[in-house]
Amino acid sequence: MEVSYKQYLISNDQSRIDVQTVIDYLARSYWADRRPVETIKQSIRGSLCYGVYFQDEMIGFARVVTDGATMFYLCDAFVLEDYRGQGISKKLVEAIANAPEFEWMTGVLGTRDAHGLYEQFGFARV
């Protein structure tokens, strides 16, 4: 799957994921700052991953864990600080929430600070 948005590309091509960018960002996040590097690498290998690219640089990421039938868990979603405020996060979540493989599934996620973004795509506060 590839979606163009302005000068950005959203892709679920696992081979394009810049693992070091994910490691570096998660190390400074509030939700994964204590997650070991090997755990991050394993989570990427075991998930459906989406990258956002500006030219050839990955500037955004999201990971989806799913049973393939009834639910998906959206996690580790981010856009690098220099690229925020341009609607990129919204387009990334929209691309995932509207993907045919997740169309009939219930989406789950946890956030401390981005409820408004996710509620636009059918996620509910619990």
mmCIF file of C-alpha atoms in Angstrom:
data_model
loop_
_atom_site.group_PDB
_atom_site.id
_atom_site.type_symbol
_atom_site.label_atom_id
_atom_site.label_comp_id
_atom_site.label_asym_id
_atom_site.label_seq_id
_atom_site.Cartn_x
_atom_site.Cartn_y
_atom_site.Cartn_z
ATOM 1 C CA MET A 1 0.000 0.000 0.000
ATOM 2 C CA GLU A 2 1.248 3.437 -0.872
ATOM 3 C CA VAL A 3 -0.529 6.737 -0.303
ATOM 4 C CA SER A 4 0.773 10.117 -1.439
ATOM 5 C CA TYR A 5 0.137 13.179 0.674
ATOM 6 C CA LYS A 6 1.596 16.500 -0.416
ATOM 7 C CA GLN A 7 5.316 15.747 -0.891
ATOM 8 C CA TYR A 8 5.168 12.717 1.443
ATOM 9 C CA LEU A 9 4.696 9.024 0.805
ATOM 10 C CA ILE A 10 3.032 6.622 3.256
ATOM 11 C CA SER A 11 4.005 3.003 2.662
ATOM 12 C CA ASN A 12 3.636 -0.324 4.417
ATOM 13 C CA ASP A 13 6.721 -1.727 2.658
ATOM 14 C CA GLN A 14 8.512 -3.338 5.612
ATOM 15 C CA SER A 15 11.873 -3.215 3.812
ATOM 16 C CA ARG A 16 11.803 0.603 3.813
ATOM 17 C CA ILE A 17 11.465 1.001 7.588
ATOM 18 C CA ASP A 18 14.417 2.866 9.091
ATOM 19 C CA VAL A 19 14.772 0.866 12.287
ATOM 20 C CA GLN A 20 17.305 3.281 13.789
ATOM 21 C CA THR A 21 14.898 6.206 13.408
ATOM 22 C CA VAL A 22 12.253 4.190 15.265
ATOM 23 C CA ILE A 23 14.730 3.249 18.013
ATOM 24 C CA ASP A 24 15.893 6.851 18.407
ATOM 25 C CA TYR A 25 12.373 8.264 18.569
ATOM 26 C CA LEU A 26 11.008 5.661 20.965
ATOM 27 C CA ALA A 27 13.973 6.261 23.283
ATOM 28 C CA ARG A 28 12.667 9.798 23.855
ATOM 29 C CA SER A 29 8.943 8.963 23.890
ATOM 30 C CA TYR A 30 6.857 8.840 27.062
ATOM 31 C CA TRP A 31 5.505 5.373 26.296
ATOM 32 C CA ALA A 32 8.597 3.407 25.207
ATOM 33 C CA ASP A 33 11.627 5.221 26.631
ATOM 34 C CA ARG A 34 12.598 2.134 28.657
ATOM 35 C CA ARG A 35 11.958 -0.423 25.930
ATOM 36 C CA PRO A 36 15.139 -2.360 25.067
ATOM 37 C CA VAL A 37 16.507 -2.019 21.526
ATOM 38 C CA GLU A 38 16.144 -5.743 20.820
ATOM 39 C CA THR A 39 12.500 -5.582 21.898
ATOM 40 C CA ILE A 40 11.898 -2.691 19.478
ATOM 41 C CA LYS A 41 13.516 -4.643 16.646
ATOM 42 C CA GLN A 42 11.432 -7.732 17.413
ATOM 43 C CA SER A 43 8.234 -5.659 17.600
ATOM 44 C CA ILE A 44 8.953 -4.250 14.137
ATOM 45 C CA ARG A 45 9.607 -7.730 12.718
ATOM 46 C CA GLY A 46 6.362 -9.054 14.213
ATOM 47 C CA SER A 47 4.079 -6.182 13.173
ATOM 48 C CA LEU A 48 2.649 -4.508 10.113
ATOM 49 C CA CYS A 49 4.622 -1.280 9.891
ATOM 50 C CA TYR A 50 3.895 1.962 8.077
ATOM 51 C CA GLY A 51 6.480 4.590 7.282
ATOM 52 C CA VAL A 52 6.061 8.168 6.148
ATOM 53 C CA TYR A 53 8.803 9.337 3.803
ATOM 54 C CA PHE A 54 10.032 12.718 2.648
ATOM 55 C CA GLN A 55 12.219 11.999 -0.354
ATOM 56 C CA ASP A 56 14.088 8.923 0.946
ATOM 57 C CA GLU A 57 14.050 9.846 4.643
ATOM 58 C CA MET A 58 11.573 8.192 7.014
ATOM 59 C CA ILE A 59 9.939 10.991 9.014
ATOM 60 C CA GLY A 60 6.986 9.113 10.490
ATOM 61 C CA PHE A 61 6.064 5.631 11.634
ATOM 62 C CA ALA A 62 3.234 3.516 13.008
ATOM 63 C CA ARG A 63 3.017 -0.123 13.950
ATOM 64 C CA VAL A 64 -0.073 -2.348 13.766
ATOM 65 C CA VAL A 65 -0.566 -5.602 15.654
ATOM 66 C CA THR A 66 -3.574 -7.674 14.599
ATOM 67 C CA ASP A 67 -5.244 -11.049 14.858
ATOM 68 C CA GLY A 68 -6.151 -10.649 11.184
ATOM 69 C CA ALA A 69 -9.848 -11.110 11.806
ATOM 70 C CA THR A 70 -11.474 -8.989 14.504
ATOM 71 C CA MET A 71 -9.130 -6.330 15.873
ATOM 72 C CA PHE A 72 -5.997 -4.313 15.333
ATOM 73 C CA TYR A 73 -3.843 -2.409 17.791
ATOM 74 C CA LEU A 74 -2.242 0.793 16.531
ATOM 75 C CA CYS A 75 0.918 1.653 18.427
ATOM 76 C CA ASP A 76 4.257 3.458 18.357
ATOM 77 C CA ALA A 77 2.861 6.109 16.004
ATOM 78 C CA PHE A 78 4.906 9.274 15.563
ATOM 79 C CA VAL A 79 5.974 12.021 13.188
ATOM 80 C CA LEU A 80 9.381 13.582 13.772
ATOM 81 C CA GLU A 81 9.229 16.981 15.443
ATOM 82 C CA ASP A 82 10.449 18.978 12.416
ATOM 83 C CA TYR A 83 7.541 17.691 10.315
ATOM 84 C CA ARG A 84 4.635 18.202 12.707
ATOM 85 C CA GLY A 85 1.757 20.599 12.104
ATOM 86 C CA GLN A 86 1.289 19.610 8.459
ATOM 87 C CA GLY A 87 -1.455 17.005 8.820
ATOM 88 C CA ILE A 88 0.947 14.094 8.370
ATOM 89 C CA SER A 89 -0.168 12.236 11.510
ATOM 90 C CA LYS A 90 -3.780 12.598 10.468
ATOM 91 C CA LYS A 91 -3.050 11.213 7.003
ATOM 92 C CA LEU A 92 -1.037 8.310 8.468
ATOM 93 C CA VAL A 93 -3.832 7.276 10.850
ATOM 94 C CA GLU A 94 -6.404 7.731 8.080
ATOM 95 C CA ALA A 95 -4.413 5.478 5.734
ATOM 96 C CA ILE A 96 -4.254 2.755 8.369
ATOM 97 C CA ALA A 97 -7.848 3.069 9.605
ATOM 98 C CA ASN A 98 -9.169 2.970 6.031
ATOM 99 C CA ALA A 99 -6.933 0.140 4.795
ATOM 100 C CA PRO A 100 -9.029 -2.689 3.305
ATOM 101 C CA GLU A 101 -7.361 -5.289 5.563
ATOM 102 C CA PHE A 102 -8.665 -3.469 8.668
ATOM 103 C CA GLU A 103 -12.038 -2.353 7.283
ATOM 104 C CA TRP A 104 -14.209 -4.624 9.435
ATOM 105 C CA MET A 105 -11.941 -4.757 12.468
ATOM 106 C CA THR A 106 -12.147 -2.887 15.747
ATOM 107 C CA GLY A 107 -9.165 -0.562 16.215
ATOM 108 C CA VAL A 108 -7.523 -0.162 19.610
ATOM 109 C CA LEU A 109 -4.781 2.176 20.793
ATOM 110 C CA GLY A 110 -3.527 3.929 23.867
ATOM 111 C CA THR A 111 -2.506 7.587 24.047
ATOM 112 C CA ARG A 112 -1.936 10.202 26.676
ATOM 113 C CA ASP A 113 -1.960 13.240 24.436
ATOM 114 C CA ALA A 114 -3.558 12.674 21.003
ATOM 115 C CA HIS A 115 -7.181 11.714 21.670
ATOM 116 C CA GLY A 116 -8.574 14.246 19.198
ATOM 117 C CA LEU A 117 -6.527 12.854 16.320
ATOM 118 C CA TYR A 118 -7.644 9.272 16.836
ATOM 119 C CA GLU A 119 -11.295 10.068 17.600
ATOM 120 C CA GLN A 120 -11.628 11.457 14.044
ATOM 121 C CA PHE A 121 -11.135 7.912 12.767
ATOM 122 C CA GLY A 122 -13.560 6.057 14.980
ATOM 123 C CA PHE A 123 -11.353 5.367 17.976
ATOM 124 C CA ALA A 124 -13.177 5.986 21.274
ATOM 125 C CA ARG A 125 -11.880 7.056 24.673
ATOM 126 C CA VAL A 126 -12.209 4.387 27.319
#
